[in-house]
PDB file of C-alpha atoms in Angstrom:
ATOM      1  CA  GLN A 107     -32.368-111.450  63.787  1.00 48.00           C
ATOM      2  CA  THR A 108     -33.917-109.853  60.753  1.00 48.00           C
ATOM      3  CA  SER A 109     -34.377-106.518  62.463  1.00 49.00           C
ATOM      4  CA  HIS A 110     -30.788-106.535  63.684  1.00 50.00           C
ATOM      5  CA  LEU A 111     -29.563-107.181  60.122  1.00 49.00           C
ATOM      6  CA  THR A 112     -31.644-104.515  58.312  1.00 50.00           C
ATOM      7  CA  HIS A 113     -31.089-101.683  60.729  1.00 53.00           C
ATOM      8  CA  PRO A 114     -27.392-101.150  59.896  1.00 56.00           C
ATOM      9  CA  GLN A 115     -28.204-101.394  56.184  1.00 58.00           C
ATOM     10  CA  SER A 116     -30.874 -98.716  56.508  1.00 60.00           C
ATOM     11  CA  LYS A 117     -28.501 -96.451  58.383  1.00 58.00           C
ATOM     12  CA  GLN A 118     -25.833 -96.942  55.743  1.00 63.00           C
ATOM     13  CA  TYR A 119     -28.349 -96.173  52.986  1.00 58.00           C
ATOM     14  CA  ASN A 120     -29.398 -92.928  54.624  1.00 62.00           C
ATOM     15  CA  SER A 121     -25.781 -91.894  55.050  1.00 65.00           C
ATOM     16  CA  THR A 122     -25.036 -92.615  51.407  1.00 67.00           C
ATOM     17  CA  ARG A 123     -28.119 -90.661  50.317  1.00 66.00           C
ATOM     18  CA  THR A 124     -27.120 -87.688  52.470  1.00 69.00           C
ATOM     19  CA  ARG A 125     -23.626 -87.634  50.970  1.00 69.00           C
ATOM     20  CA  LYS A 126     -25.083 -87.858  47.460  1.00 67.00           C
ATOM     21  CA  THR A 127     -27.473 -84.963  48.140  1.00 75.00           C
ATOM     22  CA  SER A 128     -24.653 -82.869  49.586  1.00 77.00           C
ATOM     23  CA  THR A 129     -22.489 -83.570  46.534  1.00 80.00           C
ATOM     24  CA  GLN A 130     -25.319 -82.582  44.168  1.00 78.00           C
ATOM     25  CA  GLU A 131     -25.859 -79.346  46.108  1.00 81.00           C
ATOM     26  CA  LYS A 132     -22.155 -78.499  45.847  1.00 81.00           C
ATOM     27  CA  ILE A 133     -22.206 -79.192  42.112  1.00 85.00           C
ATOM     28  CA  ARG A 134     -25.305 -76.989  41.694  1.00 82.00           C
ATOM     29  CA  ARG A 135     -23.702 -74.153  43.641  1.00 83.00           C
ATOM     30  CA  GLN A 136     -20.522 -74.406  41.594  1.00 82.00           C
ATOM     31  CA  HIS A 137     -22.573 -74.346  38.411  1.00 81.00           C
ATOM     32  CA  VAL A 138     -24.499 -71.245  39.551  1.00 83.00           C
ATOM     33  CA  ARG A 139     -21.240 -69.555  40.582  1.00 84.00           C
ATOM     34  CA  MET A 140     -19.715 -70.372  37.212  1.00 85.00           C
ATOM     35  CA  ILE A 141     -22.676 -68.908  35.332  1.00 87.00           C
ATOM     36  CA  SER A 142     -22.591 -65.772  37.513  1.00 81.00           C
ATOM     37  CA  ASN A 143     -18.882 -65.295  36.822  1.00 85.00           C
ATOM     38  CA  LYS A 144     -19.453 -65.662  33.075  1.00 83.00           C
ATOM     39  CA  VAL A 145     -22.282 -63.104  33.107  1.00 85.00           C
ATOM     40  CA  LEU A 146     -20.188 -60.663  35.138  1.00 83.00           C
ATOM     41  CA  THR A 147     -17.254 -61.122  32.772  1.00 86.00           C
ATOM     42  CA  HIS A 148     -19.447 -60.391  29.746  1.00 83.00           C
ATOM     43  CA  ILE A 149     -20.856 -57.280  31.405  1.00 89.00           C
ATOM     44  CA  ILE A 150     -17.368 -55.974  32.199  1.00 88.00           C
ATOM     45  CA  LEU A 151     -16.171 -56.647  28.640  1.00 83.00           C
ATOM     46  CA  PHE A 152     -19.226 -54.910  27.201  1.00 85.00           C
ATOM     47  CA  ALA A 153     -18.649 -51.869  29.417  1.00 85.00           C
ATOM     48  CA  ILE A 154     -14.989 -51.689  28.369  1.00 88.00           C
ATOM     49  CA  LEU A 155     -15.877 -51.938  24.667  1.00 85.00           C
ATOM     50  CA  LEU A 156     -18.581 -49.294  25.080  1.00 82.00           C
ATOM     51  CA  ALA A 157     -16.126 -46.929  26.767  1.00 82.00           C
ATOM     52  CA  ILE A 158     -13.528 -47.473  24.045  1.00 85.00           C
ATOM     53  CA  GLY A 159     -16.161 -46.895  21.345  1.00 78.00           C
ATOM     54  CA  SER A 160     -17.294 -43.658  22.998  1.00 75.00           C
ATOM     55  CA  ILE A 161     -13.719 -42.384  23.205  1.00 79.00           C
ATOM     56  CA  VAL A 162     -13.031 -43.210  19.552  1.00 70.00           C
ATOM     57  CA  TYR A 163     -16.335 -41.649  18.441  1.00 68.00           C
ATOM     58  CA  SER A 164     -15.802 -38.419  20.371  1.00 64.00           C
ATOM     59  CA  THR A 165     -12.149 -38.153  19.302  1.00 64.00           C
ATOM     60  CA  HIS A 166     -13.144 -38.596  15.666  1.00 58.00           C
ATOM     61  CA  TYR A 167     -15.706 -35.798  15.706  1.00 56.00           C
ATOM     62  CA  VAL A 168     -13.562 -33.466  17.801  1.00 51.00           C
ATOM     63  CA  SER A 169     -10.782 -33.856  15.237  1.00 54.00           C
ATOM     64  CA  ILE A 170     -13.257 -33.072  12.459  1.00 54.00           C
ATOM     65  CA  GLY A 171     -14.426 -29.944  14.272  1.00 53.00           C
ATOM     66  CA  ASP A 172     -10.828 -28.884  14.889  1.00 52.00           C
ATOM     67  CA  SER A 173      -9.931 -29.270  11.222  1.00 52.00           C
ATOM     68  CA  PHE A 174     -12.816 -27.040  10.239  1.00 50.00           C
ATOM     69  CA  SER A 175     -11.885 -24.445  12.831  1.00 47.00           C
ATOM     70  CA  ARG A 176      -8.441 -23.942  11.269  1.00 48.00           C
ATOM     71  CA  GLY A 177      -9.500 -21.288   8.829  1.00 47.00           C
ATOM     72  CA  GLN A 178     -11.975 -23.366   6.843  1.00 46.00           C
ATOM     73  CA  GLU A 179     -15.057 -21.284   6.454  1.00 44.00           C
ATOM     74  CA  HIS A 180     -16.787 -23.758   4.156  1.00 44.00           C
ATOM     75  CA  SER A 181     -17.793 -27.100   5.627  1.00 44.00           C
ATOM     76  CA  SER A 182     -18.437 -30.271   3.664  1.00 41.00           C
ATOM     77  CA  PHE A 183     -22.129 -29.443   3.962  1.00 40.00           C
ATOM     78  CA  SER A 184     -21.789 -26.220   1.963  1.00 43.00           C
ATOM     79  CA  ILE A 185     -23.658 -26.049  -1.321  1.00 41.00           C
ATOM     80  CA  PHE A 186     -22.122 -22.713  -2.305  1.00 40.00           C
ATOM     81  CA  ASP A 187     -19.032 -22.802  -4.471  1.00 44.00           C
ATOM     82  CA  GLU A 188     -16.293 -20.217  -3.975  1.00 49.00           C
ATOM     83  CA  GLN A 189     -17.617 -17.813  -6.594  1.00 49.00           C
ATOM     84  CA  GLU A 190     -21.162 -17.801  -5.208  1.00 47.00           C
ATOM     85  CA  HIS A 191     -19.832 -17.277  -1.684  1.00 46.00           C
ATOM     86  CA  GLU A 192     -17.746 -14.285  -2.755  1.00 51.00           C
ATOM     87  CA  GLU A 193     -20.712 -12.773  -4.587  1.00 50.00           C
ATOM     88  CA  ALA A 194     -22.936 -13.231  -1.527  1.00 46.00           C
ATOM     89  CA  THR A 195     -20.281 -11.653   0.708  1.00 47.00           C
ATOM     90  CA  ARG A 196     -19.874  -8.650  -1.583  1.00 48.00           C
ATOM     91  CA  SER A 197     -23.616  -8.178  -1.892  1.00 44.00           C
ATOM     92  CA  ARG A 198     -24.024  -7.855   1.867  1.00 43.00           C
ATOM     93  CA  THR A 199     -22.277  -4.453   1.832  1.00 43.00           C
ATOM     94  CA  ILE A 200     -24.645  -2.007   0.177  1.00 43.00           C
ATOM     95  CA  PRO A 201     -24.877   1.821   0.306  1.00 42.00           C
ATOM     96  CA  SER A 202     -28.009   1.805   2.471  1.00 47.00           C
ATOM     97  CA  GLN A 203     -25.925   0.477   5.374  1.00 47.00           C
ATOM     98  CA  LEU A 204     -24.137   3.845   5.592  1.00 47.00           C
ATOM     99  CA  GLU A 205     -27.466   5.622   5.796  1.00 51.00           C
ATOM    100  CA  LEU A 206     -28.528   3.318   8.622  1.00 46.00           C
ATOM    101  CA  GLU A 207     -25.312   3.946  10.575  1.00 48.00           C
ATOM    102  CA  GLN A 208     -25.906   7.710  10.384  1.00 51.00           C
ATOM    103  CA  THR A 209     -29.115   7.271  12.415  1.00 51.00           C
ATOM    104  CA  VAL A 210     -27.310   5.465  15.255  1.00 50.00           C
ATOM    105  CA  PRO A 211     -26.483   7.742  18.247  1.00 54.00           C
ATOM    106  CA  ASP A 212     -22.795   8.489  18.808  1.00 55.00           C
ATOM    107  CA  SER A 213     -22.832   6.821  22.241  1.00 52.00           C
ATOM    108  CA  ALA A 214     -24.181   3.612  20.767  1.00 48.00           C
ATOM    109  CA  ARG A 215     -21.742   3.732  17.846  1.00 50.00           C
ATOM    110  CA  ASN A 216     -18.755   4.192  20.142  1.00 50.00           C
ATOM    111  CA  SER A 217     -19.774   1.210  22.261  1.00 50.00           C
ATOM    112  CA  GLN A 218     -20.404  -1.152  19.354  1.00 51.00           C
ATOM    113  CA  ASP A 219     -16.820  -2.444  19.344  1.00 53.00           C
ATOM    114  CA  ASN A 220     -17.414  -4.053  22.753  1.00 63.00           C
ATOM    115  CA  ALA A 221     -21.098  -4.793  22.230  1.00 84.00           C
ATOM    116  CA  VAL A 222     -22.608  -8.267  22.241  1.00 93.00           C
ATOM    117  CA  LYS A 223     -23.811  -9.433  18.838  1.00 95.00           C
ATOM    118  CA  ILE A 224     -27.402 -10.675  18.964  1.00 96.00           C
ATOM    119  CA  VAL A 225     -27.887 -13.451  16.426  1.00 96.00           C
ATOM    120  CA  ALA A 226     -30.926 -15.225  14.961  1.00 95.00           C
ATOM    121  CA  PHE A 227     -30.725 -18.015  12.378  1.00 95.00           C
ATOM    122  CA  THR A 228     -33.344 -18.212   9.642  1.00 94.00           C
ATOM    123  CA  ASP A 229     -34.105 -19.624   6.232  1.00 93.00           C
ATOM    124  CA  ASN A 230     -36.403 -18.275   3.545  1.00 92.00           C
ATOM    125  CA  ASP A 231     -39.456 -20.082   4.950  1.00 92.00           C
ATOM    126  CA  TYR A 232     -39.199 -18.118   8.214  1.00 93.00           C
ATOM    127  CA  SER A 233     -38.138 -14.822   6.649  1.00 93.00           C
ATOM    128  CA  VAL A 234     -41.385 -13.093   7.695  1.00 94.00           C
ATOM    129  CA  VAL A 235     -40.787 -13.956  11.351  1.00 95.00           C
ATOM    130  CA  ALA A 236     -37.116 -13.000  11.024  1.00 95.00           C
ATOM    131  CA  LYS A 237     -38.010  -9.584   9.604  1.00 95.00           C
ATOM    132  CA  TRP A 238     -40.511  -9.008  12.384  1.00 96.00           C
ATOM    133  CA  TRP A 239     -37.865  -9.910  14.988  1.00 96.00           C
ATOM    134  CA  TYR A 240     -35.268  -7.659  13.357  1.00 96.00           C
ATOM    135  CA  THR A 241     -37.695  -4.704  13.175  1.00 95.00           C
ATOM    136  CA  ARG A 242     -38.705  -5.196  16.798  1.00 95.00           C
ATOM    137  CA  MET A 243     -35.075  -5.222  17.927  1.00 95.00           C
ATOM    138  CA  THR A 244     -34.468  -2.021  15.984  1.00 95.00           C
ATOM    139  CA  GLU A 245     -37.477  -0.377  17.641  1.00 95.00           C
ATOM    140  CA  LEU A 246     -36.029  -1.328  21.022  1.00 95.00           C
ATOM    141  CA  LYS A 247     -32.832   0.566  20.066  1.00 94.00           C
ATOM    142  CA  TYR A 248     -30.578  -2.449  19.703  1.00 94.00           C
ATOM    143  CA  THR A 249     -27.790  -1.914  17.189  1.00 93.00           C
ATOM    144  CA  THR A 250     -25.942  -5.230  16.941  1.00 94.00           C
ATOM    145  CA  HIS A 251     -28.759  -7.635  16.073  1.00 95.00           C
ATOM    146  CA  THR A 252     -27.942  -9.754  13.025  1.00 96.00           C
ATOM    147  CA  LEU A 253     -29.674 -12.424  10.991  1.00 97.00           C
ATOM    148  CA  VAL A 254     -27.758 -15.517   9.897  1.00 96.00           C
ATOM    149  CA  LEU A 255     -29.163 -16.873   6.637  1.00 95.00           C
ATOM    150  CA  ILE A 256     -28.863 -20.612   6.151  1.00 93.00           C
ATOM    151  CA  ASN A 257     -30.050 -21.204   2.581  1.00 92.00           C
ATOM    152  CA  PRO A 258     -29.451 -19.525  -0.816  1.00 93.00           C
ATOM    153  CA  ALA A 259     -33.116 -18.577  -1.249  1.00 94.00           C
ATOM    154  CA  ALA A 260     -32.979 -16.506   1.934  1.00 94.00           C
ATOM    155  CA  VAL A 261     -29.746 -14.817   0.804  1.00 95.00           C
ATOM    156  CA  LYS A 262     -31.347 -13.837  -2.497  1.00 95.00           C
ATOM    157  CA  ALA A 263     -34.567 -12.634  -0.847  1.00 95.00           C
ATOM    158  CA  PHE A 264     -32.806 -10.444   1.727  1.00 96.00           C
ATOM    159  CA  ASN A 265     -30.387  -9.062  -0.854  1.00 95.00           C
ATOM    160  CA  ASP A 266     -33.349  -8.084  -3.039  1.00 94.00           C
ATOM    161  CA  THR A 267     -35.039  -6.458  -0.041  1.00 93.00           C
ATOM    162  CA  ASN A 268     -31.937  -4.506   0.939  1.00 94.00           C
ATOM    163  CA  ASN A 269     -31.269  -3.420  -2.650  1.00 94.00           C
ATOM    164  CA  GLY A 270     -34.861  -2.169  -2.900  1.00 91.00           C
ATOM    165  CA  GLY A 271     -33.944   0.685  -0.562  1.00 87.00           C
ATOM    166  CA  LYS A 272     -37.099   0.645   1.566  1.00 89.00           C
ATOM    167  CA  GLU A 273     -35.904  -1.824   4.168  1.00 91.00           C
ATOM    168  CA  TYR A 274     -32.522  -2.947   5.433  1.00 94.00           C
ATOM    169  CA  TYR A 275     -31.572  -6.118   7.298  1.00 96.00           C
ATOM    170  CA  ARG A 276     -28.032  -6.806   8.477  1.00 96.00           C
ATOM    171  CA  PHE A 277     -27.121 -10.448   7.956  1.00 95.00           C
ATOM    172  CA  ASP A 278     -24.352 -13.027   7.750  1.00 95.00           C
ATOM    173  CA  VAL A 279     -24.386 -16.207   5.684  1.00 94.00           C
ATOM    174  CA  GLN A 280     -23.868 -19.760   6.956  1.00 92.00           C
ATOM    175  CA  ILE A 281     -25.266 -22.123   4.336  1.00 88.00           C
ATOM    176  CA  VAL A 282     -26.722 -25.417   5.584  1.00 87.00           C
ATOM    177  CA  ASP A 283     -27.020 -28.409   3.260  1.00 80.00           C
ATOM    178  CA  PRO A 284     -30.514 -29.895   3.836  1.00 75.00           C
ATOM    179  CA  GLY A 285     -29.464 -33.421   2.824  1.00 71.00           C
ATOM    180  CA  ASN A 286     -31.840 -36.162   1.732  1.00 71.00           C
ATOM    181  CA  ARG A 287     -33.284 -36.994   5.155  1.00 73.00           C
ATOM    182  CA  ARG A 288     -34.612 -34.846   7.958  1.00 70.00           C
ATOM    183  CA  LYS A 289     -32.064 -36.360  10.366  1.00 72.00           C
ATOM    184  CA  ASN A 290     -29.238 -35.111   8.143  1.00 77.00           C
ATOM    185  CA  MET A 291     -30.849 -31.675   7.959  1.00 79.00           C
ATOM    186  CA  VAL A 292     -31.004 -31.390  11.756  1.00 82.00           C
ATOM    187  CA  ARG A 293     -27.397 -32.510  12.141  1.00 85.00           C
ATOM    188  CA  SER A 294     -26.200 -30.092   9.478  1.00 86.00           C
ATOM    189  CA  LEU A 295     -28.226 -27.245  10.993  1.00 86.00           C
ATOM    190  CA  TRP A 296     -26.710 -27.657  14.460  1.00 88.00           C
ATOM    191  CA  TYR A 297     -23.250 -28.280  13.057  1.00 89.00           C
ATOM    192  CA  ASN A 298     -23.295 -25.030  11.087  1.00 90.00           C
ATOM    193  CA  ARG A 299     -24.723 -23.082  14.032  1.00 91.00           C
ATOM    194  CA  ILE A 300     -21.868 -24.250  16.228  1.00 92.00           C
ATOM    195  CA  LEU A 301     -19.331 -23.604  13.447  1.00 92.00           C
ATOM    196  CA  TYR A 302     -20.616 -20.043  12.999  1.00 94.00           C
ATOM    197  CA  CYS A 303     -20.432 -19.376  16.738  1.00 94.00           C
ATOM    198  CA  LEU A 304     -16.896 -20.761  16.949  1.00 93.00           C
ATOM    199  CA  ASN A 305     -15.708 -18.528  14.117  1.00 93.00           C
ATOM    200  CA  GLN A 306     -17.323 -15.482  15.731  1.00 93.00           C
ATOM    201  CA  LEU A 307     -15.789 -16.215  19.121  1.00 93.00           C
ATOM    202  CA  LYS A 308     -12.364 -16.741  17.539  1.00 93.00           C
ATOM    203  CA  SER A 309     -12.614 -13.306  15.973  1.00 92.00           C
ATOM    204  CA  GLY A 310     -13.247 -11.831  19.451  1.00 92.00           C
ATOM    205  CA  GLN A 311     -16.997 -11.278  19.029  1.00 93.00           C
ATOM    206  CA  SER A 312     -19.307 -12.018  21.970  1.00 93.00           C
ATOM    207  CA  LEU A 313     -22.647 -13.555  21.025  1.00 94.00           C
ATOM    208  CA  LEU A 314     -26.193 -13.763  22.314  1.00 93.00           C
ATOM    209  CA  LEU A 315     -28.197 -16.444  20.487  1.00 90.00           C
ATOM    210  CA  THR A 316     -31.973 -16.343  20.031  1.00 83.00           C
TER     211      THR A 316
END
């Protein structure tokens, strides 16, 4: 009689335990699914915010570049005031340039209007290398190679050299503000390089950068 009484109870216990285990498994799966959905939602929101931030960032700097390209030759990085810039511009045209042009063959002079301008950027620290490059280009019979000076010390040094009469170096001026940190100097350097190139291209001048 005892065995007949306990057997149904044991079977009922096992059934109850199975249902309890199944319920716990369902709850665990729902919990895992809920966590997965939350993680996926956060990832999607982060991606959307990152995309919006990128668009705002790029739009901001494109608008800055566009404002500078509308006839503003001096950027916020410039450390020349208007008077110094005008003096530097006037000092670039010196009598020795006419003497140099007289040595250029007529065929080369006639083709200069459509020639590609070969440009190298330099400061006063690299003036020796810049002069070597310029002299080498002249020896190879190039006629449109030009230095772009990026700091006032270089402008003064090359003006003094040109005014001395023994040497002549054709150059433009695009002053770069060094800033207080090297990171700012690099940003300003590339910004002014791009700004110079944009202004040249707008004027119809083709460029070859070194």
